[in-house]
PDB file of C-alpha atoms in Angstrom:
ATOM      1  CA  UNK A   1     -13.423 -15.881 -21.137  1.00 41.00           C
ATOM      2  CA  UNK A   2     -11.368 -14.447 -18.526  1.00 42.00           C
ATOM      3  CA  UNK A   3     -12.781 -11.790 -15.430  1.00 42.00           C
ATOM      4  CA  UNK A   4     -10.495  -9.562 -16.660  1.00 43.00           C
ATOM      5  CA  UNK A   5     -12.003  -8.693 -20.306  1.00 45.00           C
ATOM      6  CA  UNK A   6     -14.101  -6.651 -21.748  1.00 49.00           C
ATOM      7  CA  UNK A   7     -16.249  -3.614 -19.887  1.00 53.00           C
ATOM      8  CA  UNK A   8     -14.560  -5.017 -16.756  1.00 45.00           C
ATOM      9  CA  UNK A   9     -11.043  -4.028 -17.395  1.00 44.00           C
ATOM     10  CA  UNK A  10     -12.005  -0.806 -19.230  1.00 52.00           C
ATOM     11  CA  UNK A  11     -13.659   0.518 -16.279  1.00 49.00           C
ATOM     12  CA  UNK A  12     -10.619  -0.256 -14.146  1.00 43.00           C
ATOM     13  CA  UNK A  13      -8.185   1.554 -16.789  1.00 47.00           C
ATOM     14  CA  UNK A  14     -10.160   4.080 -16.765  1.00 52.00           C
ATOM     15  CA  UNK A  15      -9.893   4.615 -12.956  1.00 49.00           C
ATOM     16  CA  UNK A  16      -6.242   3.984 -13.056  1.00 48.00           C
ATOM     17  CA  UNK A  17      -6.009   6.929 -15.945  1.00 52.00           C
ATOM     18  CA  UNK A  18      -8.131   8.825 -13.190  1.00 57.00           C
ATOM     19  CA  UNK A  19      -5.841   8.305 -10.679  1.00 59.00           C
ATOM     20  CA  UNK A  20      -3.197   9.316 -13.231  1.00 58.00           C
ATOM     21  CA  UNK A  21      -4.780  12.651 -13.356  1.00 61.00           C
ATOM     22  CA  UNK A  22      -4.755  13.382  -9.874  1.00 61.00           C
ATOM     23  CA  UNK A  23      -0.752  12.414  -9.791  1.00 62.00           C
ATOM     24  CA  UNK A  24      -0.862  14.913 -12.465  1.00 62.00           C
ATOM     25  CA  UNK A  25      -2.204  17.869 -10.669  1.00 61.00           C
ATOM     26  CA  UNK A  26      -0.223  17.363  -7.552  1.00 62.00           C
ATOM     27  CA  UNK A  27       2.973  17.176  -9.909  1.00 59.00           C
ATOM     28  CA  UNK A  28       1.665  20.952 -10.744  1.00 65.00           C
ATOM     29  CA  UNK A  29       0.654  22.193  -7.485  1.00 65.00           C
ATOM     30  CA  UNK A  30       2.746  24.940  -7.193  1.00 70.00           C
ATOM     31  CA  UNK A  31       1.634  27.042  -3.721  1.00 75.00           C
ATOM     32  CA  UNK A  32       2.641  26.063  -0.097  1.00 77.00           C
ATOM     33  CA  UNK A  33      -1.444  25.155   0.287  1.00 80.00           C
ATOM     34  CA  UNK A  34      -2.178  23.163  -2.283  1.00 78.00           C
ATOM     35  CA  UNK A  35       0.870  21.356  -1.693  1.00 78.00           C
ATOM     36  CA  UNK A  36       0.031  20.338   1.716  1.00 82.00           C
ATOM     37  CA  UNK A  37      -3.934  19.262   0.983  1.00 82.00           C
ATOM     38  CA  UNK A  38      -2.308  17.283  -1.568  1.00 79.00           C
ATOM     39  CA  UNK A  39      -0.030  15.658   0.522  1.00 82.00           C
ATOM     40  CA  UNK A  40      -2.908  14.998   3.142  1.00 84.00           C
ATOM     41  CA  UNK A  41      -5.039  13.644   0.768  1.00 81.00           C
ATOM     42  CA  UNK A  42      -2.519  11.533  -0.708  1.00 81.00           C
ATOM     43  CA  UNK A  43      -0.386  10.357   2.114  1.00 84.00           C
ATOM     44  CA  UNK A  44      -2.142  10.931   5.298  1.00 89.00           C
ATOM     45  CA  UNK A  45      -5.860  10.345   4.969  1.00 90.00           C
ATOM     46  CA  UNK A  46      -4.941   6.686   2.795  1.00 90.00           C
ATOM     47  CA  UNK A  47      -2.562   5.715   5.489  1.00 92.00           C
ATOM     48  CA  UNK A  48      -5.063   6.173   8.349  1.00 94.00           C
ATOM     49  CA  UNK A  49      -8.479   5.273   6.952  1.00 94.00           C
ATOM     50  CA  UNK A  50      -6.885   1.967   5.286  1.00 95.00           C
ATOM     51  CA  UNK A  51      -5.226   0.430   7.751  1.00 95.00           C
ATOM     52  CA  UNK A  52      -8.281   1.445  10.186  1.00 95.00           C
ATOM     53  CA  UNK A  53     -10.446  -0.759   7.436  1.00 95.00           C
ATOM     54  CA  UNK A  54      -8.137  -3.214   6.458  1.00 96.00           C
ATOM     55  CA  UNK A  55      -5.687  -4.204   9.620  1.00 95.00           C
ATOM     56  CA  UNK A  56      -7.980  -3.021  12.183  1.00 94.00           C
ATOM     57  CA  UNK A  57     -11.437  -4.246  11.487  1.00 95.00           C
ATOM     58  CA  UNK A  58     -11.357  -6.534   8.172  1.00 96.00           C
ATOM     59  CA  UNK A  59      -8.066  -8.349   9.243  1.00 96.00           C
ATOM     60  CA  UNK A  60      -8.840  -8.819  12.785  1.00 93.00           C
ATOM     61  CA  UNK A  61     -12.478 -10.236  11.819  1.00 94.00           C
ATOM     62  CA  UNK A  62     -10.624 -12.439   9.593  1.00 95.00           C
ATOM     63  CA  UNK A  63      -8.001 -13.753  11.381  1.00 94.00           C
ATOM     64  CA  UNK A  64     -11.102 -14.951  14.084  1.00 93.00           C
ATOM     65  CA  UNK A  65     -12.871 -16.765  11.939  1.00 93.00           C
ATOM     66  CA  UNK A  66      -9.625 -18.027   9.452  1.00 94.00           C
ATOM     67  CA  UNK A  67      -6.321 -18.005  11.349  1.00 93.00           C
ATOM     68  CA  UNK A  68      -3.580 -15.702  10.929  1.00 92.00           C
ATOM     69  CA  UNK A  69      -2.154 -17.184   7.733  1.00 93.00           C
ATOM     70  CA  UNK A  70      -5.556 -17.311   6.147  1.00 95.00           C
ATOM     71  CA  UNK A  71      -7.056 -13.932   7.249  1.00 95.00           C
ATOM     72  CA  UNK A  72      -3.414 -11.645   6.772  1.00 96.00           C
ATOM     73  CA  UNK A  73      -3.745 -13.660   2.733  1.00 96.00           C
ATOM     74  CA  UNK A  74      -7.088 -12.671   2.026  1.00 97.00           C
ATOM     75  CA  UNK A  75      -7.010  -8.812   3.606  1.00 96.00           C
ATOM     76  CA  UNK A  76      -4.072  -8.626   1.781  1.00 95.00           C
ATOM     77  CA  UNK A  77      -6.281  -9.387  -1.599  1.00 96.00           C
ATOM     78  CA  UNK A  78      -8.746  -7.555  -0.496  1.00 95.00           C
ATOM     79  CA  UNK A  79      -6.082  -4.314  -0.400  1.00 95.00           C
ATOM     80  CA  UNK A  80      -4.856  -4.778  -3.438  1.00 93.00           C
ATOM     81  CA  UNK A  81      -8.166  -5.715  -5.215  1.00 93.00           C
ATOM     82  CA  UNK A  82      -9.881  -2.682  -4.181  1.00 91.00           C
ATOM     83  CA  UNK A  83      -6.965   0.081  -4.836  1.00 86.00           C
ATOM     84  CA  UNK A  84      -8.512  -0.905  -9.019  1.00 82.00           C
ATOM     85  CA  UNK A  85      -5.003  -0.719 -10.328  1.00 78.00           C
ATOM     86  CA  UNK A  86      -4.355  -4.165 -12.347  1.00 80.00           C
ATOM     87  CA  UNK A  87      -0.896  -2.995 -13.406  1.00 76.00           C
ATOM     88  CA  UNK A  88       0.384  -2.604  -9.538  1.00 79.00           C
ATOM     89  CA  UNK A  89      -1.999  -5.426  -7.938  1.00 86.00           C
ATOM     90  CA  UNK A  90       1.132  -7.839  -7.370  1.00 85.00           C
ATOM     91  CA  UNK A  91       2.953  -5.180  -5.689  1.00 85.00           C
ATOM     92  CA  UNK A  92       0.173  -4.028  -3.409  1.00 89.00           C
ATOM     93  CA  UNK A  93      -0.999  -7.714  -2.731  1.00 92.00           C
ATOM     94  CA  UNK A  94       2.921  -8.307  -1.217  1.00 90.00           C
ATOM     95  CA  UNK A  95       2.878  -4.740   0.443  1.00 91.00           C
ATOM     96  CA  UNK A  96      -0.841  -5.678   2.381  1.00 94.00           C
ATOM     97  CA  UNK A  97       1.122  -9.208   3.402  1.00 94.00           C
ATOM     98  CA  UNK A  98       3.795  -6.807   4.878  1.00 92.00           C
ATOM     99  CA  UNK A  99       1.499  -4.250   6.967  1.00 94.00           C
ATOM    100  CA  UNK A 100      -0.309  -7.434   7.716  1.00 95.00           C
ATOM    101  CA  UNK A 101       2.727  -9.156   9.066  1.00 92.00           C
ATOM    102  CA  UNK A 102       3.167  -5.914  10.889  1.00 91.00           C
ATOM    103  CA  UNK A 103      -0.026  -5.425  12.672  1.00 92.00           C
ATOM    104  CA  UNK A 104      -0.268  -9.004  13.642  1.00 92.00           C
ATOM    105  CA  UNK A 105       3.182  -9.298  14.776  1.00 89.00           C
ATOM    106  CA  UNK A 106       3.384  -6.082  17.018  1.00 88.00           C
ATOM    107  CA  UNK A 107      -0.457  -6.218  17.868  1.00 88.00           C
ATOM    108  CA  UNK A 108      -0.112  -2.391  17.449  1.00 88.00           C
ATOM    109  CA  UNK A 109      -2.002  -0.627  14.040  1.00 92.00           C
ATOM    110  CA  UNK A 110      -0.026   2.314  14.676  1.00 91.00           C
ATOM    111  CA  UNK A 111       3.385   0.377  13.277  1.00 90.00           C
ATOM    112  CA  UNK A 112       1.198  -0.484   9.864  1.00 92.00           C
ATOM    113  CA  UNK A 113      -0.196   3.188   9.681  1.00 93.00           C
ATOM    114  CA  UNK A 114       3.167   4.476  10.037  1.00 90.00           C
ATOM    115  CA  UNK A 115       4.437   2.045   7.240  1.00 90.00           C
ATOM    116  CA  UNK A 116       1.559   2.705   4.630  1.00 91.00           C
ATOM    117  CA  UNK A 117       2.210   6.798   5.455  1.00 90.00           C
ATOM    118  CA  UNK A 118       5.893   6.048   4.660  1.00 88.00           C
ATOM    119  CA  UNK A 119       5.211   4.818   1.641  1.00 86.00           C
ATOM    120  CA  UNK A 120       2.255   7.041   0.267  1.00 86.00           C
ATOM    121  CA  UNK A 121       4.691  10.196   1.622  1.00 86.00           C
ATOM    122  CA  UNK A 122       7.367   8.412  -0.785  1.00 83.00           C
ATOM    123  CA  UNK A 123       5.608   8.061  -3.666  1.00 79.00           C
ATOM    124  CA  UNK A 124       3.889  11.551  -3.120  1.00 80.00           C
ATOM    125  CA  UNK A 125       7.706  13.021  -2.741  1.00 79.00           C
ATOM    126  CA  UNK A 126       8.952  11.591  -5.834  1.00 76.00           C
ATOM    127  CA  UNK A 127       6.419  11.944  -8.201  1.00 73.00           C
ATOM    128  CA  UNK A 128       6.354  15.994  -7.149  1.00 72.00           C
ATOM    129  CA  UNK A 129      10.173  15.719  -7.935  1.00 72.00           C
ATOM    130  CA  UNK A 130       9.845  14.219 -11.082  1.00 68.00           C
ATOM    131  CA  UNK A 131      11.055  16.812 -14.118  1.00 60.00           C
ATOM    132  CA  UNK A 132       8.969  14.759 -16.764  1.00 56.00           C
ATOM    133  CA  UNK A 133       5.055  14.948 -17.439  1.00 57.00           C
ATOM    134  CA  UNK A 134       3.731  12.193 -14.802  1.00 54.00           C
ATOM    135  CA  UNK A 135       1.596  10.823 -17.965  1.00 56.00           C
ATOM    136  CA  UNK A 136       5.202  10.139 -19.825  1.00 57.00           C
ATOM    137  CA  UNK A 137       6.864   8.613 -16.468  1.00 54.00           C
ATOM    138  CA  UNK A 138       3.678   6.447 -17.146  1.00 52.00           C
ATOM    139  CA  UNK A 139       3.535   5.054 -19.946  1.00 53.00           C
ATOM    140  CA  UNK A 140       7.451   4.482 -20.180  1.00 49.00           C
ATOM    141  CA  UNK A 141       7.393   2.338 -16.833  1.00 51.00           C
ATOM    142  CA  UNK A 142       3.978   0.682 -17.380  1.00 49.00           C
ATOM    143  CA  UNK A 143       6.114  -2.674 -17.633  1.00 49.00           C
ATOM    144  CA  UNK A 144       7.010  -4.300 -15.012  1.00 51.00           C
ATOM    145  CA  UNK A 145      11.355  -3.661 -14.112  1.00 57.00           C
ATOM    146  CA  UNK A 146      11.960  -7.003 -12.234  1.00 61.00           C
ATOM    147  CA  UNK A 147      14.946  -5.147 -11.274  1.00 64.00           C
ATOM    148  CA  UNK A 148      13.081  -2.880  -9.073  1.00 61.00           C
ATOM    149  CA  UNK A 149      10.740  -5.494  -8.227  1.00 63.00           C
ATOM    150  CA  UNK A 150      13.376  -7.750  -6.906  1.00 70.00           C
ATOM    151  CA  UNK A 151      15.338  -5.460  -4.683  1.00 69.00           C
ATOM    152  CA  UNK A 152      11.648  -4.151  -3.695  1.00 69.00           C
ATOM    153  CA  UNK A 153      10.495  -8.125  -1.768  1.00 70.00           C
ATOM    154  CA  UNK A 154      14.552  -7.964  -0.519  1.00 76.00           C
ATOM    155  CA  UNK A 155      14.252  -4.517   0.863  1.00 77.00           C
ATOM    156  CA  UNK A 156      10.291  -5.585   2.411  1.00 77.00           C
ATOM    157  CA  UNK A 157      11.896  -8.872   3.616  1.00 77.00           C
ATOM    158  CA  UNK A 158      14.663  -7.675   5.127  1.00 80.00           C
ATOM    159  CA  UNK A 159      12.658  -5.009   6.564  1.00 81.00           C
ATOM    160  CA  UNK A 160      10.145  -7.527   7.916  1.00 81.00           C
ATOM    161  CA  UNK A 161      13.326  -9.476   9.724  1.00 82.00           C
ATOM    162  CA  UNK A 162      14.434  -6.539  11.390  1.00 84.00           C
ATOM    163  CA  UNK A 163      10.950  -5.728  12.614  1.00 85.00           C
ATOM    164  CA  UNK A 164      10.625  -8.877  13.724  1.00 81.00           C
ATOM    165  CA  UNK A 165      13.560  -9.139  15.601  1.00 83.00           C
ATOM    166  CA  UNK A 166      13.010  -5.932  17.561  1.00 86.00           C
ATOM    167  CA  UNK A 167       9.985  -6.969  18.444  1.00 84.00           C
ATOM    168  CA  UNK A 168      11.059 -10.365  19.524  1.00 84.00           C
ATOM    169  CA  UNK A 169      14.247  -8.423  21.330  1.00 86.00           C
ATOM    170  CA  UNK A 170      11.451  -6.619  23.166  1.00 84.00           C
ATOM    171  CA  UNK A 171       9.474  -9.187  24.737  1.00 85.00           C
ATOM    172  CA  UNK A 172       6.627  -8.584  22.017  1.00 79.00           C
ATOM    173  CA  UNK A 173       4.586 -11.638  21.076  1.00 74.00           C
ATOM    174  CA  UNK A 174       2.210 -11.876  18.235  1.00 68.00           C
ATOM    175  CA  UNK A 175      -1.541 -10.865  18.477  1.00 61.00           C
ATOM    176  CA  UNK A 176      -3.034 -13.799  18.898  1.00 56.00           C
ATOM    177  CA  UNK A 177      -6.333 -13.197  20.650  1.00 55.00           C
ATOM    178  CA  UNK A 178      -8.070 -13.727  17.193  1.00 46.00           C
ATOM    179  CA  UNK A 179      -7.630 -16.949  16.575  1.00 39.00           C
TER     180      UNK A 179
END
């Protein structure tokens, strides 16, 4: 019987349908207020207190005890195991890799906190923009559009050359006081 049966993946449907709701509401927020506490609560306050947990204390702890390769891998499962969304875990296993990559490369959280802000602001942006119900947008792109998911690892990986690069260009090495 697989982990992902039963009461197991009910429960996390259910909180992905609760998260659903809360896209909902910020798709109605209509007043210059609400707006904004949404967008702090949704783009900010993730951003800051994730990569705080994740890339600053899980990661680093990791990487001392595992090695880079080992400890950016499993904080990178960790991030996308406890966000409780089955139907995005690929995608936010690959994007921990990539603020992983980014943290240990620069040595710097700030460049990971400003990538996971980008992101959360982008997703926050376009849902608000969205004409449709966010409960149809949903349930009509609950499959996965290789397409999108494609030109998504291109775009990260030729974002993570360029960031690279840079750094290298700079005279930045990689942290490696952990390991």
């Amino acid at each position: 019987q697989s982990v992902l049966s039963g009461e197991l993946l009910a429960d996390l449907m259910d909180e992905h349908r609760s998260m659903n709701q809360q896209m909902a509401y910020l798709q109605m927020s209509e007043n210059a207020a609400e707006w904004l506490f949404a967008f702090l609560l949704i783009a900010c306050l993730p951003a800051l207190a994730e990569e705080f947990m994740f890339r600053g204390v899980l990661q680093k702890e990791l990487i001392r005890g595992l090695g880079a390769p080992g400890g950016i891998v499993l904080t990178s499962l960790f991030f996308a195991l406890t966000h409780f969304q089955p139907l995005h875990f690929t995608g936010l296993f690959f994007f921990g890799l990539v603020l992983g990559l980014m943290r240990h490369w620069s040595g710097n959280l700030w460049y990971s906190i400003g990538a996971h802000f980008v992101n959360n602001a982008t997703v926050f942006i376009s849902i608000k923009m969205q004409e449709a119900p966010i409960e149809q947008l949903l349930t009509e792109r609950e499959a996965v559009q290789w397409g999108y998911t494609i030109a998504a690892f291109l775009v990260a990986g030729l974002g993570l050359w360029g960031f690279r690069h840079i750094l290298q260009r700079r005279g930045v090495q990689p942290d490696n006081r952990y390991y």
